[in-house]
Short mmCIF file of C-alpha atoms in Angstrom, two decimals:
data_model
loop_
_atom_site.label_atom_id
_atom_site.label_comp_id
_atom_site.label_asym_id
_atom_site.label_seq_id
_atom_site.Cartn_x
_atom_site.Cartn_y
_atom_site.Cartn_z
CA MET A 10 -33.38 59.53 58.81
CA ASN A 11 -29.79 58.56 58.50
CA PHE A 12 -29.24 55.03 59.98
CA GLY A 13 -25.34 55.86 59.42
CA LEU A 14 -25.45 52.95 56.55
CA SER A 15 -24.27 54.78 53.72
CA GLU A 16 -21.28 53.37 52.30
CA LYS A 17 -21.69 50.37 54.95
CA THR A 18 -20.46 47.02 53.36
CA VAL A 19 -23.25 44.27 54.20
CA LEU A 20 -22.88 40.60 54.05
CA LEU A 21 -26.62 39.19 53.66
CA THR A 22 -27.80 35.74 53.43
CA GLY A 23 -31.14 34.81 53.01
CA ALA A 24 -31.86 37.87 50.72
CA THR A 25 -33.87 36.06 47.78
CA SER A 26 -36.80 35.81 49.31
CA GLY A 27 -39.17 36.63 52.26
CA LEU A 28 -37.54 39.12 55.30
CA GLY A 29 -34.53 38.60 53.76
CA ARG A 30 -35.40 40.55 50.18
CA ALA A 31 -37.03 42.86 52.11
CA ILE A 32 -33.90 43.26 54.49
CA ALA A 33 -31.82 43.99 51.57
CA ILE A 34 -34.17 46.39 49.39
CA GLN A 35 -34.12 48.67 52.70
CA LEU A 36 -30.47 48.30 53.24
CA ALA A 37 -30.10 49.58 49.81
CA GLU A 38 -32.40 52.79 50.13
CA LEU A 39 -30.50 53.75 53.08
CA GLY A 40 -27.15 53.29 51.38
CA ALA A 41 -25.44 50.64 52.15
CA ASN A 42 -23.71 48.42 49.55
CA ILE A 43 -25.17 44.80 50.21
CA THR A 44 -23.61 41.58 49.37
CA LEU A 45 -26.16 38.78 48.69
CA VAL A 46 -25.50 35.46 49.09
CA ASP A 47 -27.48 32.79 47.70
CA LYS A 48 -27.04 29.47 45.95
CA ASN A 49 -29.55 30.26 43.97
CA GLU A 50 -28.06 31.81 40.82
CA ASP A 51 -30.98 33.35 39.35
CA ARG A 52 -32.80 34.75 42.21
CA VAL A 53 -29.46 36.02 43.16
CA GLN A 54 -28.47 37.71 40.07
CA ARG A 55 -32.05 39.30 39.63
CA LEU A 56 -32.14 40.65 43.50
CA ALA A 57 -28.38 42.76 42.96
CA THR A 58 -29.51 43.79 38.97
CA GLU A 59 -33.24 45.51 40.45
CA ILE A 60 -31.31 46.71 43.19
CA MET A 61 -28.45 48.30 40.96
CA ASP A 62 -31.17 49.83 38.83
CA GLN A 63 -32.78 52.03 41.15
CA ARG A 64 -29.34 53.45 42.01
CA GLU A 65 -28.87 54.01 38.41
CA VAL A 66 -32.34 56.44 39.92
CA ARG A 67 -31.90 56.83 42.57
CA GLU A 68 -28.36 58.33 43.84
CA GLU A 69 -28.09 57.94 47.06
CA TYR A 70 -28.83 53.76 46.56
CA GLY A 71 -26.35 51.30 47.89
CA ARG A 72 -24.53 48.97 45.52
CA ALA A 73 -25.68 45.47 45.81
CA ALA A 74 -23.47 42.61 44.17
CA ALA A 75 -24.42 38.86 44.04
CA ILE A 76 -22.42 35.95 44.99
CA VAL A 77 -23.75 32.85 44.41
CA SER A 78 -22.40 29.66 47.33
CA ASP A 79 -23.75 26.45 48.90
CA ILE A 80 -23.11 28.35 52.47
CA THR A 81 -23.50 25.30 53.79
CA LYS A 82 -20.11 23.93 52.78
CA PRO A 83 -17.10 25.59 54.64
CA HIS A 84 -14.79 25.82 51.64
CA HIS A 85 -17.78 27.55 49.86
CA VAL A 86 -18.13 29.72 53.37
CA LYS A 87 -14.47 30.80 53.26
CA GLU A 88 -14.75 31.85 49.79
CA ALA A 89 -18.07 33.52 49.46
CA VAL A 90 -16.90 35.95 52.94
CA ARG A 91 -13.43 36.13 50.72
CA LYS A 92 -15.66 37.66 47.41
CA SER A 93 -17.78 39.97 49.65
CA ALA A 94 -15.05 41.55 51.27
CA GLU A 95 -13.17 41.83 48.25
CA VAL A 96 -16.37 43.65 46.09
CA PHE A 97 -16.79 46.50 48.24
CA GLY A 98 -13.17 46.66 50.46
CA GLY A 99 -14.63 44.90 53.18
CA ILE A 100 -17.85 43.94 55.93
CA ASP A 101 -18.98 46.01 58.46
CA ILE A 102 -22.24 43.79 58.95
CA TYR A 103 -22.91 40.07 58.85
CA ILE A 104 -26.98 39.56 58.44
CA ASP A 105 -28.38 35.92 58.86
CA ALA A 106 -31.82 36.03 57.19
CA LEU A 107 -31.53 32.81 56.16
CA ILE A 108 -33.86 29.85 57.78
CA ALA A 109 -34.82 26.57 56.47
CA ALA A 110 -38.07 25.40 58.00
CA ASN A 111 -40.57 22.34 57.46
CA GLU A 112 -44.21 23.19 58.86
CA CYS A 113 -45.03 19.03 59.93
CA SER A 114 -45.57 17.30 62.95
CA ILE A 115 -42.39 15.57 64.48
CA GLU A 116 -43.42 11.77 62.97
CA ASN A 117 -43.72 13.10 59.83
CA GLU A 118 -39.66 14.86 59.85
CA ASN A 119 -37.17 12.72 58.95
CA LEU A 120 -33.69 12.58 59.03
CA GLU A 121 -32.67 14.27 55.61
CA ASP A 122 -35.00 17.39 57.43
CA LEU A 123 -33.05 17.00 60.12
CA ASP A 124 -29.34 17.89 58.66
CA ARG A 125 -30.74 19.83 56.44
CA MET A 126 -32.09 22.01 59.01
CA ILE A 127 -28.92 21.24 60.97
CA ASP A 128 -27.02 22.68 58.24
CA VAL A 129 -28.97 25.55 56.99
CA ASN A 130 -29.99 27.11 60.62
CA LEU A 131 -27.01 26.48 63.04
CA LYS A 132 -23.67 25.08 60.78
CA ALA A 133 -24.13 27.57 58.46
CA PRO A 134 -24.40 30.58 60.54
CA PHE A 135 -21.51 29.12 62.99
CA LEU A 136 -19.11 28.99 59.41
CA ILE A 137 -20.03 32.53 58.29
CA THR A 138 -19.39 34.27 61.47
CA ASN A 139 -16.43 31.88 62.41
CA GLU A 140 -14.96 33.41 59.11
CA VAL A 141 -16.77 37.25 58.82
CA VAL A 142 -15.38 38.03 62.14
CA LYS A 143 -12.17 38.36 60.86
CA PHE A 144 -12.88 41.03 58.77
CA LEU A 145 -15.65 42.89 61.04
CA LYS A 146 -12.89 42.91 63.30
CA GLU A 147 -10.76 45.04 60.96
CA ARG A 148 -13.42 48.00 61.38
CA ARG A 149 -14.52 50.50 64.37
CA ARG A 150 -18.31 49.47 64.28
CA SER A 151 -19.04 46.24 63.24
CA ARG A 152 -22.25 43.89 64.35
CA ILE A 153 -23.34 40.79 63.50
CA LEU A 154 -27.20 40.10 62.92
CA TYR A 155 -29.41 36.45 62.78
CA ILE A 156 -32.76 37.41 62.20
CA ILE A 157 -34.73 34.57 64.51
CA PRO A 158 -38.62 34.39 63.51
CA ASP A 159 -41.03 34.34 65.88
CA TYR A 160 -41.69 30.62 64.59
CA ALA A 161 -38.37 29.45 65.44
CA ALA A 162 -37.79 31.43 69.08
CA TRP A 163 -40.96 30.23 70.28
CA GLY A 164 -41.36 26.66 68.85
CA GLY A 165 -45.06 26.08 67.96
CA GLU A 166 -46.71 22.94 67.00
CA GLY A 167 -44.88 21.47 63.62
CA GLU A 168 -42.08 24.04 63.89
CA SER A 169 -39.90 22.67 67.24
CA ILE A 170 -36.83 21.05 64.98
CA VAL A 171 -36.55 25.17 63.87
CA ALA A 172 -36.50 25.98 66.90
CA ALA A 173 -34.14 23.78 68.24
CA THR A 174 -31.78 24.03 65.44
CA ARG A 175 -31.98 27.95 65.38
#
């Protein structure tokens, strides 16, 4: 099945674990070129290498590039988006699969947890979208996707801050 992703470039945050990792691998299988953005250099490099190793075996596989960045910092975001566009000659799709969560009751939350969740779940997608839209406008069919887990959308017990920030 052709999803039209062959040779499309995807900037993906939250790619190194969980759902984001599964999305990265699926995109590569569909032929997309992916810039994997993460602040953990080892994990993001490992995933990019894994995808590129598969490309050697299956030529229809997309390519991957690792970009190490703390996307909660505006100057890091600017640089990460610029590098992402530079690596594969533009950006067609931005997928935000990164989420910060704490599974504890509100009385056990603290200001540091709140700040981290606001930075990761609210500020980072805003900052990236603000930068990436400049590149997306250059493309005919561009997309922005924000991945929101069920618990973040509905805010069950212990998840109210995640729901509020996502």
